[in-house]
Amino acid sequence: MALFTSCAADLVAPGPALAAARVLAATGAEVTVPRAQTCCGQVALNSGHPAPATRLMRHWVATFEGYDAVVAVSGSCAATVHHRFPRLLTGRWRPRAADVVERTWEFTQYLAQYGGGLDLALTGDVTWHDACHMLRSLGERAAPREVLGRVRGLRLHEAADREVCCGFGGTFALTYPEVSCAMADRKLADGAATGATHVVSSDATCLLHLAGRAERRAVRLRTLHVAELLAAALPDGPGSLAEVAAA
Amino acid sequence: MSAEGEGEGVSGGGEGEGEEVSGGERDFGTGERPGSSALRGAGRVPRERPEWAAGVRPGHRPLLPVVTADAVAREESARTAERLAARSRERPGDQWPEHVRALRERAAHIRRETLDDLESHLGALTARVTEHGGTVHRAATAADATAVVRRIAAEHGARLVVKSKSMVAEEIGLNPALEADGIEVVETDLGEYIVQLGDERPAHIIAPAAHLSRADVARRFDALAGAEQAQRPRDHSASALAGFARARLRADFRRADMGVTGVNFAVAETGTLALVTNEGNADMVTSQPRVHVAVMTPEKVVPRLADLGVLLPLLSHAGAGQRATVYQTLLNGPRRDGEADGPDALHLVIVDNGRHRILGTKYEDVLACIRCGACQTACPVFRTLGGGHAYGSVYGGPVGAVLAPLLDEHPGDAELPYLSSLCGACADVCPVRIPLPDMLVDLRADHAASRRGPAAAAWHAWSVLWSSRAGYLASLAGTAVAARALPRRALAALPAARRWARGRTLPDLRAAGRLRRAVRRTAGRGSRAARHRDLP
């Protein structure tokens, strides 16, 4: 199995990818982190530059097509592979992409299917943020809830607006910073109102945006990637979310 | 669709006949020809909206990010966002009830079937409307369309026009065009009336006053009534406010020379014009004045009368969560001999205004839009902007961000496709399955392609660098070195970082490359295996 870590992990957020590797290894999978991997092209595509995006997509296909399974640590990148690759890649690249896309999973999707044997325990109160691309492009809202439901001691508090965008949106966060931050404020207030201490999600980038905003506004809601949560819930983990936060 | 969402449940309509008409009417018994009763005192209503939300679009428009920053900062915005979010919670994303899901699929098909052969449906519609005694006009541009309506108004000596909601009338600037001829135009949809009093554009396709609270509406009505205490709304409950507007509007319905409406759907098979409201104002506008002018864009045509059985309930559901609107008005030409009411003349004005350029392109699907406004209500960006004037275009929200640049009316509209986080909520709620997020991405690509410059070259160079392992790793190393070498303050001065830091603490770029080192340490065997599969 290959772990698709995303460029965000390489640049600013290594934690979720390393945690995902530990969790997947605990399922008994042989986890490889292909060194040639770079970026799926999503940022370029959404910024209006499909040609550079397509170049990166081809590189992605060539990097990952030799593996039995590809597991993505980002719901958004997984959605790009599933939703965008078949639309943008042409010629001989189209069947090659279709072939590997079929074997590409978002992290919690894979665990919902093959992670049943994991022994998970972690006490604490969390709320789940349905990251948009995971939810709508990938159409996945059940898998993370199912996996979190297997963690003994964990209480999941559903927020009223759990399916509303956090305001990150890639370059949207830079193009319209005031709108983006106002959206984060609503998300944070909504999450905090549930009584949870942590907002958990499938995308490190949404969480960077929310964490950065929470810190600026001194909101007491912390962020945690679902892979980091699950790694902490493994048998040698800290046992409680409070200890994760303290670490 | 009517002013279903103005503020906290102000809703019009639904009262019995014979209510005492207060104020207005008794002033106009004899003598001098009266002006509008509904607009008397409108000059006293304060202009609370920002300049960019004015009824007539200001000639100069500030850059979109400036407008949106102002819009977010307005006090009203958070309240509006909460109201619209509450509406969205009632009708969540992709959770279509079983009976509506079937309608949705059928409607999506009907709309595309129509677009495939638009001209022949329009030809049939024209023939049927003409047979019924109506007159059909085709207008290529906004100026052509307003010229047609002005001519009709002049021929009939119209001085007072009552109008039922029409977005295309907003698009072509019909009110100012008629007003330039000395004609008074009165909006009779409650939400439209409220925004007209404040000289604002509608904020939402079906809920023009969605950005206003009940208190805002009360303030406007009180100002309108001025010193005449007896005319003021008795209290500020929704029903009292609606009653006040109703009384004011009723006199105008009776006296107007001409009625102007939009068209929700026009049936090619029968020449039927279908209008839906929750207030019955379209019935008044089309039955009381001597002349009825209906304005529509070409894509409002539907092939068969039976299609209304699919589209009207779907429109009601998607727009307002109703099984049906309170009123469904079906018109088949002007009044015939022996009929009790209806206009002497009916004119149907079909305005293209750039639509023919969209047909046959990858954006054709946007013409399937049935103007339910669901995408606006669902869009968290639209909501955050306090109800949407900030788009600067006639059509706000996701569908506006797609349509406005395609209609190409203002160069600034090309920025609108970037005013989206691409969250996709709009596609979930679209009753006719328009892939709005994909279109926004495509429009961004068109926009970028139209201005080949340093940005495009930079993306190109970046993708070349990042499609090789060595280049990618080098850029990671470079980022980490820069992050360590530069003080945080210097990093925060870089353009992207500065925009991020406007509201958020910066993530730590010194982490760049850390993942690679950690993987090398912990998974040596695996990564060696992977190396064989790397690109040659």
mmCIF file of C-alpha atoms in Angstrom, chain B residues 167-379:
data_model
loop_
_atom_site.group_PDB
_atom_site.id
_atom_site.type_symbol
_atom_site.label_atom_id
_atom_site.label_comp_id
_atom_site.label_asym_id
_atom_site.label_seq_id
_atom_site.Cartn_x
_atom_site.Cartn_y
_atom_site.Cartn_z
ATOM 1 C CA MET B 167 -34.974 39.248 -12.268
ATOM 2 C CA VAL B 168 -34.570 39.889 -15.990
ATOM 3 C CA ALA B 169 -36.204 43.291 -15.519
ATOM 4 C CA GLU B 170 -33.428 43.982 -12.989
ATOM 5 C CA GLU B 171 -30.877 42.698 -15.481
ATOM 6 C CA ILE B 172 -32.006 45.042 -18.255
ATOM 7 C CA GLY B 173 -32.536 48.003 -15.927
ATOM 8 C CA LEU B 174 -36.217 48.311 -16.767
ATOM 9 C CA ASN B 175 -37.304 50.461 -13.828
ATOM 10 C CA PRO B 176 -34.806 53.276 -14.405
ATOM 11 C CA ALA B 177 -35.582 53.181 -18.136
ATOM 12 C CA LEU B 178 -39.302 53.675 -17.518
ATOM 13 C CA GLU B 179 -38.679 56.225 -14.796
ATOM 14 C CA ALA B 180 -36.602 58.240 -17.258
ATOM 15 C CA ASP B 181 -39.848 58.670 -19.228
ATOM 16 C CA GLY B 182 -41.609 60.033 -16.170
ATOM 17 C CA ILE B 183 -43.365 56.763 -15.379
ATOM 18 C CA GLU B 184 -43.723 55.590 -11.796
ATOM 19 C CA VAL B 185 -42.900 51.909 -11.319
ATOM 20 C CA VAL B 186 -44.084 50.166 -8.177
ATOM 21 C CA GLU B 187 -42.706 46.822 -7.053
ATOM 22 C CA THR B 188 -45.568 44.758 -5.674
ATOM 23 C CA ASP B 189 -43.724 41.704 -4.383
ATOM 24 C CA LEU B 190 -43.358 42.492 -0.697
ATOM 25 C CA GLY B 191 -39.611 41.898 -0.597
ATOM 26 C CA GLU B 192 -39.078 43.842 -3.819
ATOM 27 C CA TYR B 193 -41.200 46.682 -2.437
ATOM 28 C CA ILE B 194 -39.094 46.817 0.709
ATOM 29 C CA VAL B 195 -35.825 47.016 -1.211
ATOM 30 C CA GLN B 196 -37.276 49.480 -3.699
ATOM 31 C CA LEU B 197 -38.082 51.835 -0.835
ATOM 32 C CA GLY B 198 -34.428 51.731 0.219
ATOM 33 C CA ASP B 199 -33.207 52.129 -3.379
ATOM 34 C CA GLU B 200 -31.489 48.772 -3.245
ATOM 35 C CA ARG B 201 -31.133 45.894 -5.630
ATOM 36 C CA PRO B 202 -32.778 42.599 -4.619
ATOM 37 C CA ALA B 203 -30.355 40.672 -2.440
ATOM 38 C CA HIS B 204 -31.553 37.186 -3.346
ATOM 39 C CA ILE B 205 -33.358 35.726 -6.346
ATOM 40 C CA ILE B 206 -36.508 34.761 -4.475
ATOM 41 C CA ALA B 207 -36.058 36.625 -1.206
ATOM 42 C CA PRO B 208 -35.097 40.128 -2.287
ATOM 43 C CA ALA B 209 -35.079 41.460 1.264
ATOM 44 C CA ALA B 210 -33.447 38.413 2.841
ATOM 45 C CA HIS B 211 -30.756 40.680 4.288
ATOM 46 C CA LEU B 212 -33.224 42.768 6.284
ATOM 47 C CA SER B 213 -34.768 42.052 9.660
ATOM 48 C CA ARG B 214 -38.316 42.777 10.673
ATOM 49 C CA ALA B 215 -37.035 45.819 12.566
ATOM 50 C CA ASP B 216 -35.367 47.113 9.392
ATOM 51 C CA VAL B 217 -38.631 46.751 7.507
ATOM 52 C CA ALA B 218 -40.577 48.474 10.280
ATOM 53 C CA ARG B 219 -38.130 51.381 10.201
ATOM 54 C CA ARG B 220 -38.660 51.792 6.472
ATOM 55 C CA PHE B 221 -42.423 51.618 6.710
ATOM 56 C CA ASP B 222 -42.528 54.082 9.589
ATOM 57 C CA ALA B 223 -40.409 56.518 7.602
ATOM 58 C CA LEU B 224 -42.667 56.019 4.599
ATOM 59 C CA ALA B 225 -45.759 56.842 6.634
ATOM 60 C CA GLY B 226 -43.946 59.874 8.024
ATOM 61 C CA ALA B 227 -45.955 62.109 10.311
ATOM 62 C CA GLU B 228 -49.249 60.534 9.315
ATOM 63 C CA GLN B 229 -49.570 58.434 12.427
ATOM 64 C CA ALA B 230 -52.781 56.809 11.320
ATOM 65 C CA GLN B 231 -51.001 55.227 8.375
ATOM 66 C CA ARG B 232 -48.192 53.635 10.321
ATOM 67 C CA PRO B 233 -48.208 49.898 10.798
ATOM 68 C CA ARG B 234 -50.272 49.320 13.946
ATOM 69 C CA ASP B 235 -47.480 47.270 15.420
ATOM 70 C CA HIS B 236 -44.321 45.753 14.076
ATOM 71 C CA SER B 237 -45.512 42.190 13.826
ATOM 72 C CA ALA B 238 -45.022 40.487 10.490
ATOM 73 C CA SER B 239 -48.720 40.522 9.744
ATOM 74 C CA ALA B 240 -49.113 44.221 10.571
ATOM 75 C CA LEU B 241 -46.168 45.118 8.341
ATOM 76 C CA ALA B 242 -47.526 43.001 5.514
ATOM 77 C CA GLY B 243 -50.935 44.591 6.028
ATOM 78 C CA PHE B 244 -49.442 48.046 5.763
ATOM 79 C CA ALA B 245 -47.753 47.181 2.471
ATOM 80 C CA ARG B 246 -50.887 45.517 1.178
ATOM 81 C CA ALA B 247 -53.008 48.572 1.853
ATOM 82 C CA ARG B 248 -50.463 50.832 0.223
ATOM 83 C CA LEU B 249 -50.154 48.617 -2.829
ATOM 84 C CA ARG B 250 -53.831 47.931 -3.338
ATOM 85 C CA ALA B 251 -54.636 51.448 -4.515
ATOM 86 C CA ASP B 252 -51.903 51.173 -7.105
ATOM 87 C CA PHE B 253 -53.180 47.880 -8.455
ATOM 88 C CA ARG B 254 -56.518 49.533 -9.121
ATOM 89 C CA ARG B 255 -55.109 52.573 -10.787
ATOM 90 C CA ALA B 256 -52.101 51.304 -12.703
ATOM 91 C CA ASP B 257 -52.103 51.621 -16.483
ATOM 92 C CA MET B 258 -49.684 48.807 -17.114
ATOM 93 C CA GLY B 259 -48.540 45.673 -15.339
ATOM 94 C CA VAL B 260 -45.064 44.229 -15.801
ATOM 95 C CA THR B 261 -44.168 40.698 -14.726
ATOM 96 C CA GLY B 262 -41.439 38.187 -15.205
ATOM 97 C CA VAL B 263 -42.220 34.664 -16.363
ATOM 98 C CA ASN B 264 -41.389 31.562 -14.369
ATOM 99 C CA PHE B 265 -42.061 29.267 -17.299
ATOM 100 C CA ALA B 266 -43.585 29.764 -20.753
ATOM 101 C CA VAL B 267 -45.184 26.707 -22.328
ATOM 102 C CA ALA B 268 -44.404 26.250 -26.035
ATOM 103 C CA GLU B 269 -47.240 23.778 -26.564
ATOM 104 C CA THR B 270 -50.031 26.052 -25.325
ATOM 105 C CA GLY B 271 -48.588 29.577 -25.146
ATOM 106 C CA THR B 272 -49.251 29.589 -21.399
ATOM 107 C CA LEU B 273 -47.279 31.931 -19.179
ATOM 108 C CA ALA B 274 -46.798 30.513 -15.682
ATOM 109 C CA LEU B 275 -46.125 32.754 -12.688
ATOM 110 C CA VAL B 276 -45.827 31.720 -9.072
ATOM 111 C CA THR B 277 -46.100 33.930 -6.003
ATOM 112 C CA ASN B 278 -46.973 33.526 -2.370
ATOM 113 C CA GLU B 279 -48.757 36.848 -2.234
ATOM 114 C CA GLY B 280 -51.051 36.857 -5.225
ATOM 115 C CA ASN B 281 -49.478 40.026 -6.526
ATOM 116 C CA ALA B 282 -48.890 38.519 -9.972
ATOM 117 C CA ASP B 283 -52.638 37.888 -10.230
ATOM 118 C CA MET B 284 -53.289 41.547 -9.450
ATOM 119 C CA VAL B 285 -50.608 42.845 -11.810
ATOM 120 C CA THR B 286 -51.850 40.701 -14.697
ATOM 121 C CA SER B 287 -55.584 41.192 -14.182
ATOM 122 C CA GLN B 288 -56.111 44.830 -13.155
ATOM 123 C CA PRO B 289 -54.164 47.106 -15.540
ATOM 124 C CA ARG B 290 -55.135 47.555 -19.208
ATOM 125 C CA VAL B 291 -51.812 46.271 -20.467
ATOM 126 C CA HIS B 292 -49.688 43.347 -19.347
ATOM 127 C CA VAL B 293 -46.040 43.192 -20.356
ATOM 128 C CA ALA B 294 -44.270 39.926 -19.502
ATOM 129 C CA VAL B 295 -40.490 39.858 -19.746
ATOM 130 C CA MET B 296 -38.536 36.629 -20.030
ATOM 131 C CA THR B 297 -35.244 35.235 -21.221
ATOM 132 C CA PRO B 298 -35.361 32.587 -23.970
ATOM 133 C CA GLU B 299 -34.505 29.661 -21.726
ATOM 134 C CA LYS B 300 -37.674 30.086 -19.654
ATOM 135 C CA VAL B 301 -39.561 28.184 -22.332
ATOM 136 C CA VAL B 302 -40.665 24.613 -21.580
ATOM 137 C CA PRO B 303 -41.993 22.236 -24.216
ATOM 138 C CA ARG B 304 -45.254 20.919 -22.745
ATOM 139 C CA LEU B 305 -47.978 22.012 -20.353
ATOM 140 C CA ALA B 306 -47.414 18.764 -18.457
ATOM 141 C CA ASP B 307 -43.853 19.893 -17.704
ATOM 142 C CA LEU B 308 -45.305 22.433 -15.299
ATOM 143 C CA GLY B 309 -46.431 19.497 -13.200
ATOM 144 C CA VAL B 310 -42.760 18.722 -12.665
ATOM 145 C CA LEU B 311 -41.197 22.156 -12.607
ATOM 146 C CA LEU B 312 -43.624 24.151 -10.469
ATOM 147 C CA PRO B 313 -43.593 21.855 -7.431
ATOM 148 C CA LEU B 314 -39.821 21.460 -7.772
ATOM 149 C CA LEU B 315 -39.365 25.222 -7.897
ATOM 150 C CA SER B 316 -41.532 25.597 -4.804
ATOM 151 C CA HIS B 317 -39.619 22.933 -2.937
ATOM 152 C CA ALA B 318 -36.143 24.111 -3.868
ATOM 153 C CA GLY B 319 -36.918 27.768 -3.346
ATOM 154 C CA ALA B 320 -39.035 27.818 -0.257
ATOM 155 C CA GLY B 321 -39.517 24.295 1.019
ATOM 156 C CA GLN B 322 -43.161 24.393 -0.056
ATOM 157 C CA ARG B 323 -45.108 21.708 -1.854
ATOM 158 C CA ALA B 324 -46.690 24.477 -3.882
ATOM 159 C CA THR B 325 -46.636 28.238 -3.764
ATOM 160 C CA VAL B 326 -49.795 29.916 -2.525
ATOM 161 C CA TYR B 327 -50.629 31.238 -5.988
ATOM 162 C CA GLN B 328 -49.934 29.652 -9.353
ATOM 163 C CA THR B 329 -50.974 31.957 -12.157
ATOM 164 C CA LEU B 330 -51.409 30.518 -15.649
ATOM 165 C CA LEU B 331 -52.134 33.047 -18.397
ATOM 166 C CA ASN B 332 -53.271 32.376 -21.918
ATOM 167 C CA GLY B 333 -53.396 35.737 -23.647
ATOM 168 C CA PRO B 334 -55.301 38.963 -23.001
ATOM 169 C CA ARG B 335 -58.961 39.158 -21.920
ATOM 170 C CA ARG B 336 -61.366 37.679 -24.408
ATOM 171 C CA ASP B 337 -64.927 38.803 -25.056
ATOM 172 C CA GLY B 338 -67.133 37.852 -22.178
ATOM 173 C CA GLU B 339 -64.302 37.439 -19.678
ATOM 174 C CA ALA B 340 -64.518 39.384 -16.432
ATOM 175 C CA ASP B 341 -60.946 40.492 -16.028
ATOM 176 C CA GLY B 342 -57.540 40.537 -17.629
ATOM 177 C CA PRO B 343 -55.724 43.093 -19.748
ATOM 178 C CA ASP B 344 -56.761 44.436 -23.125
ATOM 179 C CA ALA B 345 -53.293 43.766 -24.459
ATOM 180 C CA LEU B 346 -50.560 41.290 -23.635
ATOM 181 C CA HIS B 347 -46.985 41.723 -24.764
ATOM 182 C CA LEU B 348 -44.346 39.069 -24.261
ATOM 183 C CA VAL B 349 -40.800 40.418 -24.492
ATOM 184 C CA ILE B 350 -38.126 37.735 -24.939
ATOM 185 C CA VAL B 351 -34.750 39.209 -24.062
ATOM 186 C CA ASP B 352 -31.621 37.368 -25.073
ATOM 187 C CA ASN B 353 -29.000 39.710 -23.639
ATOM 188 C CA GLY B 354 -26.042 37.410 -24.285
ATOM 189 C CA ARG B 355 -27.667 33.994 -23.741
ATOM 190 C CA HIS B 356 -27.123 32.869 -27.333
ATOM 191 C CA ARG B 357 -23.396 33.065 -26.690
ATOM 192 C CA ILE B 358 -23.737 30.525 -23.867
ATOM 193 C CA LEU B 359 -25.767 27.983 -25.846
ATOM 194 C CA GLY B 360 -23.667 25.187 -27.222
ATOM 195 C CA THR B 361 -20.721 25.908 -24.918
ATOM 196 C CA LYS B 362 -19.601 23.943 -21.867
ATOM 197 C CA TYR B 363 -21.573 26.473 -19.823
ATOM 198 C CA GLU B 364 -24.907 25.770 -21.520
ATOM 199 C CA ASP B 365 -26.182 23.965 -18.432
ATOM 200 C CA VAL B 366 -26.374 27.221 -16.505
ATOM 201 C CA LEU B 367 -29.334 28.135 -18.720
ATOM 202 C CA ALA B 368 -31.212 25.233 -17.132
ATOM 203 C CA CYS B 369 -31.501 27.395 -13.997
ATOM 204 C CA ILE B 370 -35.092 27.832 -12.833
ATOM 205 C CA ARG B 371 -34.301 30.775 -10.518
ATOM 206 C CA CYS B 372 -35.200 29.071 -7.265
ATOM 207 C CA GLY B 373 -32.384 30.734 -5.330
ATOM 208 C CA ALA B 374 -31.542 27.503 -3.493
ATOM 209 C CA CYS B 375 -27.849 27.845 -4.336
ATOM 210 C CA GLN B 376 -27.788 31.281 -2.767
ATOM 211 C CA THR B 377 -29.418 30.124 0.419
ATOM 212 C CA ALA B 378 -27.055 27.164 0.664
ATOM 213 C CA CYS B 379 -23.864 29.070 -0.156
#
